[in-house]
Amino acid sequence: MEAELGVALPADFKELSRRFLPGAFSGFLSLLRPTGEHDEQPLLSMWSGSRQVAGRSEFGAQIFAPYGIYGPDTGPGLIQWGLDETEGDHFWLADRAVEPDRWPVVSRREAGEPWHRFDMSTAEFVYRMIADPEFKPFTIADPARRAFYYPYWAPYPISPEDWEALSDPNRRS
């Protein structure tokens, strides 16, 4: 995957991908994976699709403005690493001249909304999104809830009570 991208990915992202089976943090935030195993949208195909959209028309390019999509032939730009259940898109501002572990996270709630830049690692962004009530506008921890990880193949909680039980801050492991 990195050979096709023409750049290495941040080490903490690779470690998150290694440690967590395909699924979603707090049933909300998913990492894009190197392959499509257990996942509908692998990182490489999302990147390729974004390049196609951005290259087709000025409207497509505007979706990713002012950053553009990273390309080994075009230089710095966005590489998507995650997505969430409310159409949030989470990217790195990738640049071959910068060590990948220093790439900022660039996110937006949904296409057309303003971008937010965070000079932090992928792992810190994930943690703050699921556990920090002050991490506006991306927090899902308001009110404070217990974070959990939900594998894609686990039985889907059917009711709001099931979801409540998973994130109950008083729940014992």
CSV table of N, CA and C in Angstrom, one decimal:
chain,number,residue,atom,x,y,z
A,1,MET,N,0.8,-1.2,0.0
A,1,MET,CA,0.0,0.0,0.0
A,1,MET,C,0.9,1.2,0.0
A,2,GLU,N,1.9,1.3,0.9
A,2,GLU,CA,2.7,2.5,0.9
A,2,GLU,C,3.5,2.7,-0.4
A,3,ALA,N,3.9,1.6,-1.0
A,3,ALA,CA,4.6,1.7,-2.3
A,3,ALA,C,3.7,2.4,-3.3
A,4,GLU,N,2.4,2.0,-3.4
A,4,GLU,CA,1.5,2.6,-4.3
A,4,GLU,C,1.2,4.1,-4.0
A,5,LEU,N,1.1,4.4,-2.7
A,5,LEU,CA,0.9,5.8,-2.3
A,5,LEU,C,2.2,6.6,-2.5
A,6,GLY,N,3.3,6.0,-2.5
A,6,GLY,CA,4.6,6.7,-2.7
A,6,GLY,C,5.1,7.4,-1.5
A,7,VAL,N,4.5,6.9,-0.3
A,7,VAL,CA,4.9,7.6,1.0
A,7,VAL,C,4.6,6.6,2.1
A,8,ALA,N,5.4,6.6,3.2
A,8,ALA,CA,5.1,5.8,4.3
A,8,ALA,C,4.0,6.5,5.1
A,9,LEU,N,3.2,5.7,5.9
A,9,LEU,CA,2.1,6.2,6.7
A,9,LEU,C,2.6,6.3,8.1
A,10,PRO,N,1.9,7.2,8.9
A,10,PRO,CA,2.3,7.4,10.3
A,10,PRO,C,2.3,6.1,11.1
A,11,ALA,N,3.4,5.9,11.9
A,11,ALA,CA,3.6,4.7,12.7
A,11,ALA,C,2.4,4.4,13.6
A,12,ASP,N,1.9,5.4,14.2
A,12,ASP,CA,0.8,5.2,15.2
A,12,ASP,C,-0.5,4.6,14.5
A,13,PHE,N,-0.7,5.1,13.3
A,13,PHE,CA,-1.8,4.6,12.5
A,13,PHE,C,-1.6,3.1,12.2
A,14,LYS,N,-0.4,2.7,11.8
A,14,LYS,CA,-0.1,1.3,11.5
A,14,LYS,C,-0.3,0.5,12.8
A,15,GLU,N,0.1,1.0,13.9
A,15,GLU,CA,0.0,0.3,15.2
A,15,GLU,C,-1.5,0.2,15.6
A,16,LEU,N,-2.3,1.2,15.4
A,16,LEU,CA,-3.7,1.1,15.6
A,16,LEU,C,-4.3,0.0,14.8
A,17,SER,N,-4.0,0.0,13.5
A,17,SER,CA,-4.5,-1.0,12.5
A,17,SER,C,-4.1,-2.4,12.9
A,18,ARG,N,-2.9,-2.5,13.5
A,18,ARG,CA,-2.4,-3.8,13.9
A,18,ARG,C,-3.1,-4.3,15.1
A,19,ARG,N,-3.3,-3.4,16.1
A,19,ARG,CA,-3.9,-3.8,17.4
A,19,ARG,C,-5.4,-4.0,17.4
A,20,PHE,N,-6.1,-3.2,16.6
A,20,PHE,CA,-7.5,-3.3,16.6
A,20,PHE,C,-8.0,-4.0,15.3
A,21,LEU,N,-8.8,-5.0,15.5
A,21,LEU,CA,-9.5,-5.7,14.4
A,21,LEU,C,-10.4,-4.7,13.7
A,22,PRO,N,-10.7,-4.9,12.4
A,22,PRO,CA,-11.7,-4.0,11.8
A,22,PRO,C,-12.9,-3.8,12.6
A,23,GLY,N,-13.3,-2.6,12.8
A,23,GLY,CA,-14.4,-2.2,13.6
A,23,GLY,C,-14.5,-0.7,13.8
A,24,ALA,N,-15.1,-0.3,14.9
A,24,ALA,CA,-15.3,1.2,15.1
A,24,ALA,C,-15.1,1.5,16.5
A,25,PHE,N,-14.4,2.6,16.8
A,25,PHE,CA,-14.2,3.1,18.1
A,25,PHE,C,-15.5,3.7,18.6
A,26,SER,N,-16.0,3.2,19.7
A,26,SER,CA,-17.3,3.6,20.3
A,26,SER,C,-18.4,3.4,19.3
A,27,GLY,N,-18.2,2.5,18.4
A,27,GLY,CA,-19.2,2.2,17.4
A,27,GLY,C,-19.4,3.4,16.4
A,28,PHE,N,-18.4,4.3,16.3
A,28,PHE,CA,-18.6,5.5,15.6
A,28,PHE,C,-17.5,5.8,14.6
A,29,LEU,N,-16.3,5.7,15.0
A,29,LEU,CA,-15.1,6.1,14.2
A,29,LEU,C,-14.4,4.9,13.7
A,30,SER,N,-14.3,4.8,12.3
A,30,SER,CA,-13.6,3.6,11.7
A,30,SER,C,-12.3,4.0,11.1
A,31,LEU,N,-11.3,3.2,11.2
A,31,LEU,CA,-10.0,3.4,10.4
A,31,LEU,C,-10.2,2.8,9.1
A,32,LEU,N,-9.7,3.4,8.1
A,32,LEU,CA,-9.6,2.8,6.7
A,32,LEU,C,-8.4,1.8,6.8
A,33,ARG,N,-8.6,0.7,6.2
A,33,ARG,CA,-7.6,-0.4,6.3
A,33,ARG,C,-6.9,-0.6,5.0
A,34,PRO,N,-5.7,-1.2,5.1
A,34,PRO,CA,-4.9,-1.5,3.9
A,34,PRO,C,-5.6,-2.4,2.9
A,35,THR,N,-6.5,-3.3,3.3
A,35,THR,CA,-7.2,-4.1,2.4
A,35,THR,C,-8.7,-4.0,2.7
A,36,GLY,N,-9.5,-4.7,1.9
A,36,GLY,CA,-11.0,-4.7,2.1
A,36,GLY,C,-11.5,-5.7,3.0
A,37,GLU,N,-10.6,-6.5,3.7
A,37,GLU,CA,-11.0,-7.6,4.6
A,37,GLU,C,-11.9,-7.0,5.7
A,38,HIS,N,-13.1,-7.5,5.8
A,38,HIS,CA,-14.1,-7.1,6.8
A,38,HIS,C,-14.4,-5.6,6.8
A,39,ASP,N,-14.1,-4.9,5.7
A,39,ASP,CA,-14.3,-3.5,5.7
A,39,ASP,C,-14.8,-3.2,4.3
A,40,GLU,N,-15.7,-2.2,4.2
A,40,GLU,CA,-16.2,-1.9,2.9
A,40,GLU,C,-15.3,-1.0,2.1
A,41,GLN,N,-14.5,-0.1,2.7
A,41,GLN,CA,-13.7,0.9,2.0
A,41,GLN,C,-12.2,0.9,2.5
A,42,PRO,N,-11.3,0.2,1.8
A,42,PRO,CA,-10.0,0.2,2.2
A,42,PRO,C,-9.3,1.5,1.9
A,43,LEU,N,-8.3,1.9,2.6
A,43,LEU,CA,-7.6,3.2,2.5
A,43,LEU,C,-7.1,3.4,1.0
A,44,LEU,N,-6.5,2.5,0.4
A,44,LEU,CA,-6.0,2.7,-0.9
A,44,LEU,C,-7.1,3.0,-1.9
A,45,SER,N,-8.2,2.3,-1.9
A,45,SER,CA,-9.3,2.5,-2.8
A,45,SER,C,-10.0,3.9,-2.5
A,46,MET,N,-10.1,4.3,-1.3
A,46,MET,CA,-10.6,5.6,-0.9
A,46,MET,C,-9.7,6.7,-1.5
A,47,TRP,N,-8.4,6.5,-1.3
A,47,TRP,CA,-7.4,7.5,-1.9
A,47,TRP,C,-7.5,7.6,-3.4
A,48,SER,N,-7.6,6.4,-4.0
A,48,SER,CA,-7.7,6.4,-5.5
A,48,SER,C,-9.0,7.0,-6.0
A,49,GLY,N,-10.1,6.7,-5.3
A,49,GLY,CA,-11.4,7.3,-5.6
A,49,GLY,C,-11.4,8.8,-5.4
A,50,SER,N,-10.7,9.3,-4.4
A,50,SER,CA,-10.7,10.8,-4.1
A,50,SER,C,-9.8,11.4,-5.2
A,51,ARG,N,-8.8,10.8,-5.6
A,51,ARG,CA,-7.9,11.4,-6.7
A,51,ARG,C,-8.8,11.5,-8.0
A,52,GLN,N,-9.6,10.5,-8.3
A,52,GLN,CA,-10.4,10.5,-9.5
A,52,GLN,C,-11.4,11.6,-9.4
A,53,VAL,N,-12.1,11.8,-8.2
A,53,VAL,CA,-13.1,12.8,-8.1
A,53,VAL,C,-12.4,14.2,-8.2
A,54,ALA,N,-11.3,14.4,-7.6
A,54,ALA,CA,-10.6,15.7,-7.6
A,54,ALA,C,-10.1,16.0,-9.0
A,55,GLY,N,-9.8,15.0,-9.8
A,55,GLY,CA,-9.2,15.2,-11.1
A,55,GLY,C,-10.2,15.3,-12.2
A,56,ARG,N,-11.5,15.0,-11.9
A,56,ARG,CA,-12.5,15.0,-13.0
A,56,ARG,C,-13.0,16.4,-13.4
A,57,SER,N,-13.1,17.3,-12.4
A,57,SER,CA,-13.7,18.6,-12.6
A,57,SER,C,-13.3,19.6,-11.5
A,58,GLU,N,-13.6,20.8,-11.8
A,58,GLU,CA,-13.3,21.9,-10.8
A,58,GLU,C,-14.2,21.6,-9.6
A,59,PHE,N,-15.4,21.2,-9.8
A,59,PHE,CA,-16.3,20.9,-8.7
A,59,PHE,C,-15.7,19.8,-7.8
A,60,GLY,N,-15.2,18.8,-8.4
A,60,GLY,CA,-14.6,17.7,-7.7
A,60,GLY,C,-13.4,18.1,-6.9
A,61,ALA,N,-12.5,19.0,-7.5
A,61,ALA,CA,-11.4,19.5,-6.8
A,61,ALA,C,-11.8,20.4,-5.7
A,62,GLN,N,-12.9,21.1,-5.8
A,62,GLN,CA,-13.3,22.0,-4.7
A,62,GLN,C,-13.7,21.2,-3.4
A,63,ILE,N,-14.1,20.0,-3.6
A,63,ILE,CA,-14.5,19.2,-2.4
A,63,ILE,C,-13.3,19.1,-1.5
A,64,PHE,N,-12.1,19.1,-2.0
A,64,PHE,CA,-10.9,18.9,-1.2
A,64,PHE,C,-10.1,20.2,-1.0
A,65,ALA,N,-10.6,21.3,-1.5
A,65,ALA,CA,-9.9,22.6,-1.4
A,65,ALA,C,-9.9,23.0,0.0
A,66,PRO,N,-8.9,23.7,0.5
A,66,PRO,CA,-7.7,24.2,-0.3
A,66,PRO,C,-6.5,23.2,-0.4
A,67,TYR,N,-6.7,22.0,0.2
A,67,TYR,CA,-5.6,21.1,0.3
A,67,TYR,C,-5.3,20.3,-0.9
A,68,GLY,N,-6.3,19.8,-1.6
A,68,GLY,CA,-6.1,18.8,-2.7
A,68,GLY,C,-5.8,17.5,-2.2
A,69,ILE,N,-5.7,16.5,-3.1
A,69,ILE,CA,-5.4,15.1,-2.7
A,69,ILE,C,-4.0,14.9,-2.9
A,70,TYR,N,-3.3,14.2,-2.0
A,70,TYR,CA,-1.9,13.8,-2.1
A,70,TYR,C,-1.7,12.9,-3.3
A,71,GLY,N,-0.6,13.1,-4.0
A,71,GLY,CA,-0.2,12.2,-5.0
A,71,GLY,C,1.3,12.1,-5.1
A,72,PRO,N,1.9,11.0,-5.4
A,72,PRO,CA,3.3,10.9,-5.5
A,72,PRO,C,3.8,11.8,-6.6
A,73,ASP,N,2.9,12.1,-7.6
A,73,ASP,CA,3.3,12.9,-8.7
A,73,ASP,C,2.8,14.3,-8.6
A,74,THR,N,2.0,14.6,-7.6
A,74,THR,CA,1.4,16.0,-7.5
A,74,THR,C,1.9,16.7,-6.2
A,75,GLY,N,2.4,15.9,-5.2
A,75,GLY,CA,2.9,16.5,-4.0
A,75,GLY,C,1.9,16.6,-2.9
A,76,PRO,N,2.2,17.5,-1.9
A,76,PRO,CA,1.4,17.5,-0.7
A,76,PRO,C,-0.1,17.5,-0.9
A,77,GLY,N,-0.8,16.9,0.0
A,77,GLY,CA,-2.3,16.9,0.0
A,77,GLY,C,-2.9,15.9,0.9
A,78,LEU,N,-4.1,15.6,0.8
A,78,LEU,CA,-4.9,14.8,1.8
A,78,LEU,C,-4.8,13.3,1.4
A,79,ILE,N,-4.7,12.5,2.5
A,79,ILE,CA,-4.9,11.1,2.4
A,79,ILE,C,-5.9,10.8,3.5
A,80,GLN,N,-7.0,10.2,3.2
A,80,GLN,CA,-8.1,9.9,4.2
A,80,GLN,C,-7.7,8.6,4.9
A,81,TRP,N,-7.8,8.7,6.3
A,81,TRP,CA,-7.5,7.5,7.1
A,81,TRP,C,-8.7,7.0,7.9
A,82,GLY,N,-9.7,7.8,8.0
A,82,GLY,CA,-10.9,7.4,8.8
A,82,GLY,C,-12.1,8.1,8.4
A,83,LEU,N,-13.2,7.5,8.9
A,83,LEU,CA,-14.6,8.1,8.6
A,83,LEU,C,-15.4,7.8,9.8
A,84,ASP,N,-16.5,8.6,10.0
A,84,ASP,CA,-17.4,8.3,11.1
A,84,ASP,C,-18.8,8.2,10.6
A,85,GLU,N,-19.7,7.9,11.6
A,85,GLU,CA,-21.1,7.6,11.3
A,85,GLU,C,-21.9,8.8,10.9
A,86,THR,N,-21.4,10.0,11.1
A,86,THR,CA,-22.1,11.2,10.7
A,86,THR,C,-21.5,11.9,9.5
A,87,GLU,N,-20.9,11.1,8.7
A,87,GLU,CA,-20.3,11.6,7.4
A,87,GLU,C,-19.0,12.4,7.6
A,88,GLY,N,-18.4,12.3,8.8
A,88,GLY,CA,-17.2,13.0,9.1
A,88,GLY,C,-16.0,12.3,8.3
A,89,ASP,N,-15.2,13.1,7.8
A,89,ASP,CA,-14.0,12.6,7.0
A,89,ASP,C,-12.7,13.0,7.7
A,90,HIS,N,-11.8,12.1,7.9
A,90,HIS,CA,-10.6,12.4,8.6
A,90,HIS,C,-9.4,12.0,7.8
A,91,PHE,N,-8.5,13.0,7.6
A,91,PHE,CA,-7.4,12.9,6.7
A,91,PHE,C,-6.1,13.2,7.4
A,92,TRP,N,-4.9,12.9,6.7
A,92,TRP,CA,-3.7,13.5,7.1
A,92,TRP,C,-3.4,14.5,6.0
A,93,LEU,N,-2.7,15.6,6.3
A,93,LEU,CA,-2.1,16.5,5.3
A,93,LEU,C,-0.7,15.9,5.0
A,94,ALA,N,-0.7,15.0,4.1
A,94,ALA,CA,0.5,14.3,3.8
A,94,ALA,C,1.5,15.1,2.9
A,95,ASP,N,2.8,14.9,3.2
A,95,ASP,CA,3.8,15.7,2.5
A,95,ASP,C,5.1,14.8,2.6
A,96,ARG,N,5.6,14.4,1.5
A,96,ARG,CA,6.8,13.6,1.4
A,96,ARG,C,8.0,14.3,2.1
A,97,ALA,N,8.0,15.6,2.2
A,97,ALA,CA,9.1,16.3,2.8
A,97,ALA,C,9.0,16.4,4.3
A,98,VAL,N,7.9,15.9,4.9
A,98,VAL,CA,7.7,15.9,6.3
A,98,VAL,C,7.6,14.4,6.8
A,99,GLU,N,8.2,14.2,7.9
A,99,GLU,CA,8.1,12.8,8.5
A,99,GLU,C,6.6,12.5,8.8
A,100,PRO,N,6.1,11.3,8.3
A,100,PRO,CA,4.7,11.0,8.4
A,100,PRO,C,4.1,11.1,9.9
A,101,ASP,N,5.0,10.9,10.9
A,101,ASP,CA,4.5,11.0,12.3
A,101,ASP,C,4.2,12.4,12.7
A,102,ARG,N,4.6,13.4,11.8
A,102,ARG,CA,4.4,14.8,12.1
A,102,ARG,C,3.3,15.4,11.2
A,103,TRP,N,2.7,14.6,10.4
A,103,TRP,CA,1.6,15.1,9.5
A,103,TRP,C,0.4,15.5,10.4
A,104,PRO,N,-0.2,16.7,10.2
A,104,PRO,CA,-1.4,17.1,10.9
A,104,PRO,C,-2.6,16.3,10.5
A,105,VAL,N,-3.5,16.2,11.3
A,105,VAL,CA,-4.8,15.6,11.0
A,105,VAL,C,-5.7,16.8,10.5
A,106,VAL,N,-6.4,16.5,9.4
A,106,VAL,CA,-7.3,17.5,8.9
A,106,VAL,C,-8.7,16.9,8.8
A,107,SER,N,-9.7,17.4,9.4
A,107,SER,CA,-11.0,16.8,9.5
A,107,SER,C,-12.1,17.8,9.2
A,108,ARG,N,-13.3,17.2,8.8
A,108,ARG,CA,-14.5,18.0,8.7
A,108,ARG,C,-15.7,17.1,9.0
A,109,ARG,N,-16.7,17.8,9.5
A,109,ARG,CA,-17.9,17.0,9.9
A,109,ARG,C,-18.6,16.4,8.7
A,110,GLU,N,-18.6,17.1,7.6
A,110,GLU,CA,-19.2,16.5,6.3
A,110,GLU,C,-18.7,17.4,5.2
A,111,ALA,N,-18.8,16.8,4.0
A,111,ALA,CA,-18.3,17.6,2.8
A,111,ALA,C,-19.0,18.9,2.7
A,112,GLY,N,-18.3,19.9,2.4
A,112,GLY,CA,-18.8,21.3,2.3
A,112,GLY,C,-18.7,22.1,3.6
A,113,GLU,N,-18.5,21.4,4.7
A,113,GLU,CA,-18.3,22.2,6.0
A,113,GLU,C,-16.8,22.6,6.1
A,114,PRO,N,-16.5,23.5,7.0
A,114,PRO,CA,-15.1,23.9,7.1
A,114,PRO,C,-14.2,22.8,7.6
A,115,TRP,N,-12.9,22.9,7.2
A,115,TRP,CA,-11.9,22.0,7.6
A,115,TRP,C,-11.4,22.4,9.0
A,116,HIS,N,-10.9,21.5,9.8
A,116,HIS,CA,-10.3,21.7,11.1
A,116,HIS,C,-8.9,21.0,11.1
A,117,ARG,N,-7.9,21.8,11.4
A,117,ARG,CA,-6.5,21.2,11.4
A,117,ARG,C,-6.1,21.0,12.8
A,118,PHE,N,-5.5,19.8,13.1
A,118,PHE,CA,-5.0,19.4,14.4
A,118,PHE,C,-3.6,18.9,14.3
A,119,ASP,N,-2.7,19.6,15.0
A,119,ASP,CA,-1.3,19.2,15.0
A,119,ASP,C,-1.1,18.2,16.1
A,120,MET,N,-1.6,16.9,15.8
A,120,MET,CA,-1.5,15.8,16.7
A,120,MET,C,-1.5,14.5,15.9
A,121,SER,N,-1.2,13.5,16.6
A,121,SER,CA,-1.1,12.2,16.0
A,121,SER,C,-2.5,11.6,15.7
A,122,THR,N,-2.6,10.6,14.9
A,122,THR,CA,-3.8,9.9,14.6
A,122,THR,C,-4.4,9.3,15.9
A,123,ALA,N,-3.6,8.7,16.7
A,123,ALA,CA,-4.0,8.1,17.9
A,123,ALA,C,-4.5,9.1,18.9
A,124,GLU,N,-3.9,10.3,19.0
A,124,GLU,CA,-4.4,11.3,19.9
A,124,GLU,C,-5.8,11.8,19.4
A,125,PHE,N,-5.9,12.0,18.1
A,125,PHE,CA,-7.2,12.4,17.6
A,125,PHE,C,-8.3,11.4,17.9
A,126,VAL,N,-8.0,10.1,17.7
A,126,VAL,CA,-9.0,9.1,18.0
A,126,VAL,C,-9.4,9.2,19.5
A,127,TYR,N,-8.4,9.2,20.3
A,127,TYR,CA,-8.7,9.3,21.8
A,127,TYR,C,-9.5,10.5,22.1
A,128,ARG,N,-9.1,11.6,21.6
A,128,ARG,CA,-9.8,12.9,22.0
A,128,ARG,C,-11.2,12.8,21.5
A,129,MET,N,-11.4,12.3,20.3
A,129,MET,CA,-12.8,12.2,19.7
A,129,MET,C,-13.7,11.3,20.6
A,130,ILE,N,-13.2,10.2,21.1
A,130,ILE,CA,-14.1,9.3,21.8
A,130,ILE,C,-14.1,9.5,23.3
A,131,ALA,N,-13.1,10.3,23.8
A,131,ALA,CA,-13.0,10.4,25.3
A,131,ALA,C,-13.0,11.9,25.9
A,132,ASP,N,-12.8,12.9,25.0
A,132,ASP,CA,-12.6,14.2,25.5
A,132,ASP,C,-13.9,15.1,25.2
A,133,PRO,N,-14.7,15.4,26.2
A,133,PRO,CA,-15.9,16.2,26.0
A,133,PRO,C,-15.6,17.6,25.4
A,134,GLU,N,-14.3,18.1,25.6
A,134,GLU,CA,-14.0,19.4,25.2
A,134,GLU,C,-13.5,19.5,23.7
A,135,PHE,N,-13.4,18.3,23.1
A,135,PHE,CA,-12.8,18.2,21.7
A,135,PHE,C,-13.9,18.6,20.7
A,136,LYS,N,-14.3,19.8,20.7
A,136,LYS,CA,-15.3,20.3,19.8
A,136,LYS,C,-14.7,20.6,18.4
A,137,PRO,N,-15.4,20.4,17.3
A,137,PRO,CA,-16.7,19.9,17.2
A,137,PRO,C,-16.8,18.4,16.9
A,138,PHE,N,-15.7,17.7,17.3
A,138,PHE,CA,-15.6,16.2,16.9
A,138,PHE,C,-15.9,15.3,18.0
A,139,THR,N,-16.0,15.7,19.2
A,139,THR,CA,-16.2,14.8,20.4
A,139,THR,C,-17.6,14.1,20.3
A,140,ILE,N,-17.5,12.8,20.7
A,140,ILE,CA,-18.7,12.1,20.9
A,140,ILE,C,-18.9,11.7,22.4
A,141,ALA,N,-18.0,12.3,23.2
A,141,ALA,CA,-18.0,12.1,24.6
A,141,ALA,C,-18.7,13.2,25.4
A,142,ASP,N,-19.7,13.8,24.9
A,142,ASP,CA,-20.5,14.8,25.5
A,142,ASP,C,-22.0,14.4,25.5
A,143,PRO,N,-22.5,13.9,26.6
A,143,PRO,CA,-21.9,13.8,27.9
A,143,PRO,C,-20.8,12.6,27.9
A,144,ALA,N,-20.0,12.7,29.0
A,144,ALA,CA,-18.9,11.7,29.1
A,144,ALA,C,-19.5,10.3,29.1
A,145,ARG,N,-18.9,9.4,28.3
A,145,ARG,CA,-19.3,8.0,28.2
A,145,ARG,C,-18.1,7.2,28.2
A,146,ARG,N,-18.3,5.9,28.5
A,146,ARG,CA,-17.2,5.0,28.4
A,146,ARG,C,-16.9,4.6,27.0
A,147,ALA,N,-15.6,4.7,26.6
A,147,ALA,CA,-15.2,4.4,25.2
A,147,ALA,C,-15.2,2.9,25.1
A,148,PHE,N,-15.5,2.4,23.9
A,148,PHE,CA,-15.4,0.9,23.7
A,148,PHE,C,-15.0,0.7,22.2
A,149,TYR,N,-14.7,-0.5,21.9
A,149,TYR,CA,-14.3,-0.8,20.5
A,149,TYR,C,-15.3,-1.9,20.0
A,150,TYR,N,-15.9,-1.7,18.9
A,150,TYR,CA,-16.9,-2.6,18.4
A,150,TYR,C,-16.5,-3.3,17.1
A,151,PRO,N,-16.1,-4.5,17.1
A,151,PRO,CA,-15.7,-5.2,15.8
A,151,PRO,C,-16.8,-5.3,14.8
A,152,TYR,N,-16.5,-5.2,13.6
A,152,TYR,CA,-17.6,-5.2,12.5
A,152,TYR,C,-18.4,-6.5,12.6
A,153,TRP,N,-17.8,-7.6,13.0
A,153,TRP,CA,-18.6,-8.9,12.9
A,153,TRP,C,-19.3,-9.2,14.2
A,154,ALA,N,-19.2,-8.3,15.2
A,154,ALA,CA,-20.0,-8.5,16.5
A,154,ALA,C,-21.5,-8.3,16.2
A,155,PRO,N,-22.3,-9.0,17.0
A,155,PRO,CA,-23.8,-8.8,16.8
A,155,PRO,C,-24.1,-7.4,17.1
A,156,TYR,N,-24.9,-6.8,16.2
A,156,TYR,CA,-25.2,-5.4,16.3
A,156,TYR,C,-26.2,-5.1,17.4
A,157,PRO,N,-25.9,-4.2,18.3
A,157,PRO,CA,-26.8,-3.9,19.4
A,157,PRO,C,-28.2,-3.4,18.8
A,158,ILE,N,-29.2,-4.0,19.2
A,158,ILE,CA,-30.5,-3.7,18.5
A,158,ILE,C,-31.2,-2.5,19.1
A,159,SER,N,-31.1,-2.2,20.3
A,159,SER,CA,-31.9,-1.2,20.9
A,159,SER,C,-31.0,-0.1,21.5
A,160,PRO,N,-31.6,1.1,21.7
A,160,PRO,CA,-30.8,2.2,22.4
A,160,PRO,C,-30.3,1.7,23.8
A,161,GLU,N,-31.0,0.9,24.4
A,161,GLU,CA,-30.6,0.4,25.7
A,161,GLU,C,-29.3,-0.5,25.6
A,162,ASP,N,-29.2,-1.2,24.5
A,162,ASP,CA,-28.0,-2.0,24.3
A,162,ASP,C,-26.8,-1.1,24.1
A,163,TRP,N,-26.9,0.0,23.3
A,163,TRP,CA,-25.9,1.0,23.1
A,163,TRP,C,-25.5,1.7,24.4
A,164,GLU,N,-26.5,2.0,25.2
A,164,GLU,CA,-26.3,2.7,26.5
A,164,GLU,C,-25.5,1.8,27.4
A,165,ALA,N,-25.8,0.5,27.4
A,165,ALA,CA,-25.0,-0.5,28.2
A,165,ALA,C,-23.6,-0.5,27.8
A,166,LEU,N,-23.3,-0.5,26.5
A,166,LEU,CA,-21.9,-0.5,26.0
A,166,LEU,C,-21.1,0.7,26.5
A,167,SER,N,-21.7,1.8,26.5
A,167,SER,CA,-21.0,3.1,26.8
A,167,SER,C,-21.2,3.6,28.2
A,168,ASP,N,-21.9,2.8,29.1
A,168,ASP,CA,-22.2,3.2,30.4
A,168,ASP,C,-20.9,3.5,31.2
A,169,PRO,N,-20.6,4.7,31.7
A,169,PRO,CA,-19.4,5.0,32.4
A,169,PRO,C,-19.2,4.2,33.7
A,170,ASN,N,-20.3,3.6,34.2
A,170,ASN,CA,-20.2,2.7,35.4
A,170,ASN,C,-20.1,1.3,35.1
A,171,ARG,N,-20.1,0.9,33.8
A,171,ARG,CA,-20.0,-0.5,33.5
A,171,ARG,C,-18.7,-1.1,33.9
A,172,ARG,N,-18.7,-2.3,34.3
A,172,ARG,CA,-17.5,-3.1,34.6
A,172,ARG,C,-17.1,-3.9,33.4
A,173,SER,N,-15.8,-4.0,33.2
A,173,SER,CA,-15.4,-4.7,32.0
A,173,SER,C,-15.8,-6.2,32.0
